[in-house]
Short mmCIF file of C-alpha atoms and ligand atoms in Angstrom, two decimals:
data_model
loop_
_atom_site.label_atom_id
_atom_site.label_comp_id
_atom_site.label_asym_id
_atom_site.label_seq_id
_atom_site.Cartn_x
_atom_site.Cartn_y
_atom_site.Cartn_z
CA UNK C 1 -50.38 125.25 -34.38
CA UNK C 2 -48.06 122.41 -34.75
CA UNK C 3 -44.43 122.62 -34.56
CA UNK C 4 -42.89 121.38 -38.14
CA UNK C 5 -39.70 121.02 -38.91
CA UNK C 6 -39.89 121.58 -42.95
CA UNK C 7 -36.08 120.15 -43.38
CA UNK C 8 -37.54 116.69 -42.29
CA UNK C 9 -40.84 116.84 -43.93
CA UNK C 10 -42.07 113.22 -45.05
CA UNK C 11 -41.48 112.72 -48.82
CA UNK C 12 -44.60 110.38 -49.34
CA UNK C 13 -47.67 110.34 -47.42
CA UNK C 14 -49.96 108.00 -48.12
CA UNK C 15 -53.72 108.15 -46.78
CA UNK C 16 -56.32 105.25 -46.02
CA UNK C 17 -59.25 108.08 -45.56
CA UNK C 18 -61.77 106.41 -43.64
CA UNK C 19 -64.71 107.34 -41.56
CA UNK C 20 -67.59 109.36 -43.99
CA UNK C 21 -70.21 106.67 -43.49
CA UNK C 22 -70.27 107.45 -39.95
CA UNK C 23 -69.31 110.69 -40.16
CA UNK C 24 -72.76 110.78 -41.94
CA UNK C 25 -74.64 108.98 -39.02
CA UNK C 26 -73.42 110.74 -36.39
CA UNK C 27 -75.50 113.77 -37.98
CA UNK C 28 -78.56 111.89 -38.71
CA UNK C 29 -77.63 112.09 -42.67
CA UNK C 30 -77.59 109.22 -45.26
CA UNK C 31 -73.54 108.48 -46.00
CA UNK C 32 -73.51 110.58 -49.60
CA UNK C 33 -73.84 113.56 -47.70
CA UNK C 34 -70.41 111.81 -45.83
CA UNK C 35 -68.71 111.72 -49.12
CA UNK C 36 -69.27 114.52 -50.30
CA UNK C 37 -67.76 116.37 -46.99
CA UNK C 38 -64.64 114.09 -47.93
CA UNK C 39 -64.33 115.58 -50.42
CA UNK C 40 -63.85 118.93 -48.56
CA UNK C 41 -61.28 117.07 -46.63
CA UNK C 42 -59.44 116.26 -49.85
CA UNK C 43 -59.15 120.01 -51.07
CA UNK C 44 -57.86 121.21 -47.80
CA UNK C 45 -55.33 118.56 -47.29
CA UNK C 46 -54.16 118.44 -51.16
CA UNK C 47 -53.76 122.66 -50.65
CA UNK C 48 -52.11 121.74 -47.24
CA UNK C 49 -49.37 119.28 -48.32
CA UNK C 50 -48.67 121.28 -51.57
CA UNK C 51 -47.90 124.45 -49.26
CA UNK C 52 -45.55 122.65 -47.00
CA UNK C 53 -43.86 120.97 -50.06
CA UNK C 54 -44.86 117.39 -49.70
CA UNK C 55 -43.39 115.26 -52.66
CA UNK C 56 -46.23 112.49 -53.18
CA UNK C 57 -49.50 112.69 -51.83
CA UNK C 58 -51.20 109.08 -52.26
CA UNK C 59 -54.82 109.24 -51.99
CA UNK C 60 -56.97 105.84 -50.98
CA UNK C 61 -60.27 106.98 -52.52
CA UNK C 62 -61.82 103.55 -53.66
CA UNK C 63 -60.88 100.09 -53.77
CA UNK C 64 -61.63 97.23 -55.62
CA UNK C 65 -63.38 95.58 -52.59
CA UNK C 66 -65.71 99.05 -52.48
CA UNK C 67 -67.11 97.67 -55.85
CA UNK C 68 -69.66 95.55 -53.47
CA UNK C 69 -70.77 98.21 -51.95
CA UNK C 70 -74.78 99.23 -52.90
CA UNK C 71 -75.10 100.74 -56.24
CA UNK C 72 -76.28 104.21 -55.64
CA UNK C 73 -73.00 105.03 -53.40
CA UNK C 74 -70.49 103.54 -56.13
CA UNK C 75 -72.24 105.54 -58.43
CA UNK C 76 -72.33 108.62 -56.13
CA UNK C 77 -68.54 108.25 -55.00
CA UNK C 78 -67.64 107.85 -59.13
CA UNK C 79 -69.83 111.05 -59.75
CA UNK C 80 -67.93 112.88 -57.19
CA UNK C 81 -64.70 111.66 -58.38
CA UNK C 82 -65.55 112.93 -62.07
CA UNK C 83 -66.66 116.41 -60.82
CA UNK C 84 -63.56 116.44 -58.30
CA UNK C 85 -61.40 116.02 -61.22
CA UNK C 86 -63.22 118.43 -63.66
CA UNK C 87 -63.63 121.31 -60.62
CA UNK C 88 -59.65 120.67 -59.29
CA UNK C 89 -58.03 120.10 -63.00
CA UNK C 90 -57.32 124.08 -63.59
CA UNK C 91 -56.10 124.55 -59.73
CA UNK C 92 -54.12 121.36 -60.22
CA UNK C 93 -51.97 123.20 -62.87
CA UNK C 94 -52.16 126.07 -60.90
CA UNK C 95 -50.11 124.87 -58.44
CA UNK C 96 -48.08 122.07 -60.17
CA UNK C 97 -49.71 119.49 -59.22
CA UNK C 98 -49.34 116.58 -61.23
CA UNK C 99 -52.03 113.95 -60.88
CA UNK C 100 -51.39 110.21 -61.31
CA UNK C 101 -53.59 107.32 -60.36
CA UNK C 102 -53.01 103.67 -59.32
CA UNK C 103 -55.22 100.51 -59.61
CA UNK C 104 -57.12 98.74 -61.81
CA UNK C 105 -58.04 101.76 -63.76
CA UNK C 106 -60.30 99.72 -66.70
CA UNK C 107 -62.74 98.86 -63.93
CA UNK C 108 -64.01 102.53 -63.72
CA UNK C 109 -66.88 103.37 -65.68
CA UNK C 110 -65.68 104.77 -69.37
CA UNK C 111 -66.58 108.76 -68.81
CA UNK C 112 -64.93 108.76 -65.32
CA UNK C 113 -61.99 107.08 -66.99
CA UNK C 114 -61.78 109.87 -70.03
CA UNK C 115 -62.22 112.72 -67.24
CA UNK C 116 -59.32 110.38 -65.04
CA UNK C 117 -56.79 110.45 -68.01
CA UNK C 118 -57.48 113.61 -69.38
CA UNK C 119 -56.55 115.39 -66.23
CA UNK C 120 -53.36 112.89 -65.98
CA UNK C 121 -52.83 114.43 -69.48
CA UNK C 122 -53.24 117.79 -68.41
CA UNK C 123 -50.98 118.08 -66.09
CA UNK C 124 -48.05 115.47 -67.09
CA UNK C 125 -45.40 118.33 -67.05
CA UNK C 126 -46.27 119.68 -63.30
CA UNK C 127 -43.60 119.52 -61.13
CA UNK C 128 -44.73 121.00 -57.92
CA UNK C 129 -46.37 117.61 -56.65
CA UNK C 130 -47.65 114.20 -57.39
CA UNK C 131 -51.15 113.51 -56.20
CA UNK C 132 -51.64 110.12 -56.82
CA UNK C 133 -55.22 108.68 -56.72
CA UNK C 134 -55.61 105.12 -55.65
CA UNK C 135 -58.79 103.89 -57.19
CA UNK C 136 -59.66 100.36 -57.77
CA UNK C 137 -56.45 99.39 -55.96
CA UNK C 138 -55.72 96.51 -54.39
CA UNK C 139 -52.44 95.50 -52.82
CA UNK C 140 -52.85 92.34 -53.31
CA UNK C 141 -53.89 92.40 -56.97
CA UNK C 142 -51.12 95.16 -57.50
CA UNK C 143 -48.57 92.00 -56.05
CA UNK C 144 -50.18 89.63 -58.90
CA UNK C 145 -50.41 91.99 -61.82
CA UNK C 146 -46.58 92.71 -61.33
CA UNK C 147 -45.68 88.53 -61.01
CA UNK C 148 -47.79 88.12 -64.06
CA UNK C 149 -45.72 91.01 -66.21
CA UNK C 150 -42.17 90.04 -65.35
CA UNK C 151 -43.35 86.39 -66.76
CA UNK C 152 -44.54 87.70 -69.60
CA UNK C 153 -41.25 89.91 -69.63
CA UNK C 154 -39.21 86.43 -69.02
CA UNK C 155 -41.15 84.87 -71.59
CA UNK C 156 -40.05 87.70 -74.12
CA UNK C 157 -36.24 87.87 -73.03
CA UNK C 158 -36.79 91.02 -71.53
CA UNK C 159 -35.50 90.00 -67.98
CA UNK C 160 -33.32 87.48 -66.89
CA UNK C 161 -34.34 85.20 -63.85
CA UNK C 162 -31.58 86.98 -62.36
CA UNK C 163 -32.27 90.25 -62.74
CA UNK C 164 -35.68 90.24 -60.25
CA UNK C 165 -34.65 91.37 -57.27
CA UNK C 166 -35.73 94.18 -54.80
CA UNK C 167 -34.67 96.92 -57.51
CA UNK C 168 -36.21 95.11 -60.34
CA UNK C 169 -39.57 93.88 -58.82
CA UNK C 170 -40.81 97.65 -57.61
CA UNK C 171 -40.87 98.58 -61.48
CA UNK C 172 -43.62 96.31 -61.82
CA UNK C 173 -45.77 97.48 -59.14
CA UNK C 174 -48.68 100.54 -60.42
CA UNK C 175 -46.17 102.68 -58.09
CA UNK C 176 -42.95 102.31 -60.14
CA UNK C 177 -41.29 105.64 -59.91
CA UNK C 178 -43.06 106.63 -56.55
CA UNK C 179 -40.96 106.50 -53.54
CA UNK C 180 -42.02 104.36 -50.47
CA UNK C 181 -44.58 105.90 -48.53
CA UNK C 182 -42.64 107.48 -45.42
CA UNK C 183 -45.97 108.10 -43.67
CA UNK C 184 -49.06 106.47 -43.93
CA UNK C 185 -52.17 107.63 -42.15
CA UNK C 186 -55.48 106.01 -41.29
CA UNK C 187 -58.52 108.26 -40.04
CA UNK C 188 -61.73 106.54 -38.43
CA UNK C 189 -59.89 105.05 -35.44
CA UNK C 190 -59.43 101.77 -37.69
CA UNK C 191 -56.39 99.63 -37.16
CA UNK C 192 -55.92 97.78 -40.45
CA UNK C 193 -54.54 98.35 -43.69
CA UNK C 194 -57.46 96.97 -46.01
CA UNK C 195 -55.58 96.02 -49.34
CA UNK C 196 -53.03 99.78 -49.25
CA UNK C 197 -50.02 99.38 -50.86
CA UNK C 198 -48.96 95.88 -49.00
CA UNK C 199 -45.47 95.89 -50.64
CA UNK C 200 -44.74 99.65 -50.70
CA UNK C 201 -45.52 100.43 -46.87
CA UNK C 202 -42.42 97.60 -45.17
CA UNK C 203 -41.23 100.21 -43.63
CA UNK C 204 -43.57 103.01 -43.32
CA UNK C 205 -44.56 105.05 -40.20
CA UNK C 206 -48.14 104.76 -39.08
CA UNK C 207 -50.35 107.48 -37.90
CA UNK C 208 -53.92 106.72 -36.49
CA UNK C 209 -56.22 108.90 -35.62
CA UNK C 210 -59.93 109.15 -34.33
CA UNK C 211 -60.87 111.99 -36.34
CA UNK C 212 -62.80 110.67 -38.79
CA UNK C 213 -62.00 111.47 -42.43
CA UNK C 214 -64.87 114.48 -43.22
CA UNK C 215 -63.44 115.79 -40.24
CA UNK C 216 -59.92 115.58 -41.19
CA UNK C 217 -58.28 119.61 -41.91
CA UNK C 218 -54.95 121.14 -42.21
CA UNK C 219 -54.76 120.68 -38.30
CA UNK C 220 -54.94 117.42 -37.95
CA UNK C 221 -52.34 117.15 -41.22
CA UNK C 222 -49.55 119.24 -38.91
CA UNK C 223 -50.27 116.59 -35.98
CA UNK C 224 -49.51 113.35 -37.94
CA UNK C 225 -46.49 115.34 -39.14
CA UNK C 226 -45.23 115.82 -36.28
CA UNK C 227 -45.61 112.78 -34.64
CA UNK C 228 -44.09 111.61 -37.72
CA UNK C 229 -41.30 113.89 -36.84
CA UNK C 230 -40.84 112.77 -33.51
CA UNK C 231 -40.03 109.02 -33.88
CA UNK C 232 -36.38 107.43 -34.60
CA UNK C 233 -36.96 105.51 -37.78
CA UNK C 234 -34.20 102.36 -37.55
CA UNK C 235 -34.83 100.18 -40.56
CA UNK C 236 -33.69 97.32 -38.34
CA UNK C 237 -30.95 98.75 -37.06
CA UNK C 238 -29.97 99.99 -33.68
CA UNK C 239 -30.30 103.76 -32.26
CA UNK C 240 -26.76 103.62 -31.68
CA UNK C 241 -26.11 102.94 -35.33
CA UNK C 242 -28.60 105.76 -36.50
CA UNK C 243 -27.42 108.72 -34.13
CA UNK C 244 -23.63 107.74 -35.92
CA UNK C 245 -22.90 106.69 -31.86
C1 LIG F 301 -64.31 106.06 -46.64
O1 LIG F 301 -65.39 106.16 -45.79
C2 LIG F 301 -64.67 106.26 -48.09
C3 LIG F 301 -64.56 105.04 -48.90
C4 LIG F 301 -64.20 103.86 -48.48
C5 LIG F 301 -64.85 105.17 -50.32
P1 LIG F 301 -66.39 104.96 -45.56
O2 LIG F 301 -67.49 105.06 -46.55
O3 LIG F 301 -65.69 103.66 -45.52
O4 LIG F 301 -66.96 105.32 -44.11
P2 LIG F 301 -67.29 104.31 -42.92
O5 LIG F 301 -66.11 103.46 -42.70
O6 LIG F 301 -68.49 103.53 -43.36
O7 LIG F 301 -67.58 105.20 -41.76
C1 LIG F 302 -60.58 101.50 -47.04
O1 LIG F 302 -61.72 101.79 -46.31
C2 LIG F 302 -60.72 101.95 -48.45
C3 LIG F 302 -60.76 103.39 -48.67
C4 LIG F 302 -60.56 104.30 -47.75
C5 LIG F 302 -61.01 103.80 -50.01
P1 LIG F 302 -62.88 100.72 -46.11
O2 LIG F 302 -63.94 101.38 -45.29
O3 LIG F 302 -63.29 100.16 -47.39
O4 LIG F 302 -62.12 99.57 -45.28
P2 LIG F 302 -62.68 98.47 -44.28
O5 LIG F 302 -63.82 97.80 -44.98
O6 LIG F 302 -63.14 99.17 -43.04
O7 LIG F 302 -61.52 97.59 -44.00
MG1 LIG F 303 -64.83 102.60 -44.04
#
């Protein structure tokens, strides 16, 4: 069992979860039956971060570039989502766990969106944790959406040219009120951030790991954590300056 020290726990974790496809392959099944193992990964690590008192859990579950993926495993991976949400909504409010979601949203199909805001709906006034589902999301996108709105807001007097700046522009982003991630984690053994929250993550810790994501358990949580624990974050400064030398 790892070592955690729970007075320097990361606020936000944010995960690319990667790796069900071959997951899938590597037992000879079609990459569904790798999905729907993720999901099992979810549960345990949602449980897991709850326990230890994690603040924001942010979820990569589908994004807009998944769209071209063939039709039968969009649909499968937004019929999983729906009955994730439906099955989890009750232990959600259970344990305070308030869910929010980030992306372009109107893109899902219209019953997964209902189920989607419904359980936002249901559990608006938990407090315990946010679990924050990134579906349809694209950093990019998320970048040009928030331009667009503080034009429109210049446009309508309700900014001054002035007044965007690095406090400002973050309320535009789909993650206004979210802290930066502190620690972001990729499973799969990939080395790239495909489209995750390119503005949020400047100075975010990165944890990559082989394990691919059906694979992924409490374990394997306690590891990045403490690895995350382990390092001297310096937000450009030097080690001298951070240890108050
Ligand atoms: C992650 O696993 C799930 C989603 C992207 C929705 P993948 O489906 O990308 O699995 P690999 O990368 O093909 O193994
Ligand atoms: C990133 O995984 C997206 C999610 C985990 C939802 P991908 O499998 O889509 O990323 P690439 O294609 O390997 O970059
Ligand atoms: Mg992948």
């Amino acid at each position: 069992m790892e070592e955690i020290d729970k007075e320097k726990l990361p606020r936000h974790i944010a995960v690319i979860m990667d790796g069900n496809g071959r997951w899938a392959k590597k037992k000879n099944r079609n990459r569904i039956s790798g999905h729907i193992k993720g999901v099992d990964a979810v549960r345990e690590v949602v449980t897991s971060c709850r326990e230890l008192g994690i603040g924001v859990l942010t979820l990569y579950a589908f994004s807009m570039e998944n769209w071209q993926r063939p039709k039968e495993e969009v649909a499968a991976l937004m019929g999983l989502l729906k009955e994730y949400l439906v099955k989890e909504c009750g232990e959600m409010v259970k344990n305070h766990i308030r869910l929010c979601a980030i992306g372009r949203l109107e893109d899902l199909p219209a019953d997964v969106r209902a189920t989607l805001e419904e359980t936002i709906k249901k559990t608006e006034k938990c407090d315990g944790m946010i679990l924050n589902l990134a579906l349809s999301y694209g950093g990019r996108s998320e970048i040009l959406h928030a331009v667009r709105e503080i034009i429109s807001d210049l446009r309508k007097g309700k900014i001054r040219e002035e007044e965007i700046d690095l406090s400002s522009f973050p309320q535009y982003l789909w993650t206004k009120g979210l802290p930066d991630p502190d620690l972001l984690i990729r499973t799969s053994g990939e080395s790239r951030i495909s489209n995750f929250l390119l503005y949020q993550i400047a100075y975010t810790e990165l944890y990559l790991t082989e394990t691919l994501w059906p694979d992924f358990n409490r374990e394997e949580l306690l590891k990045a954590i403490a690895d995350y624990q382990s390092r001297e974050r310096r937000f450009g400064l030097t080690s001298e300056q951070i240890n108050g030398l």
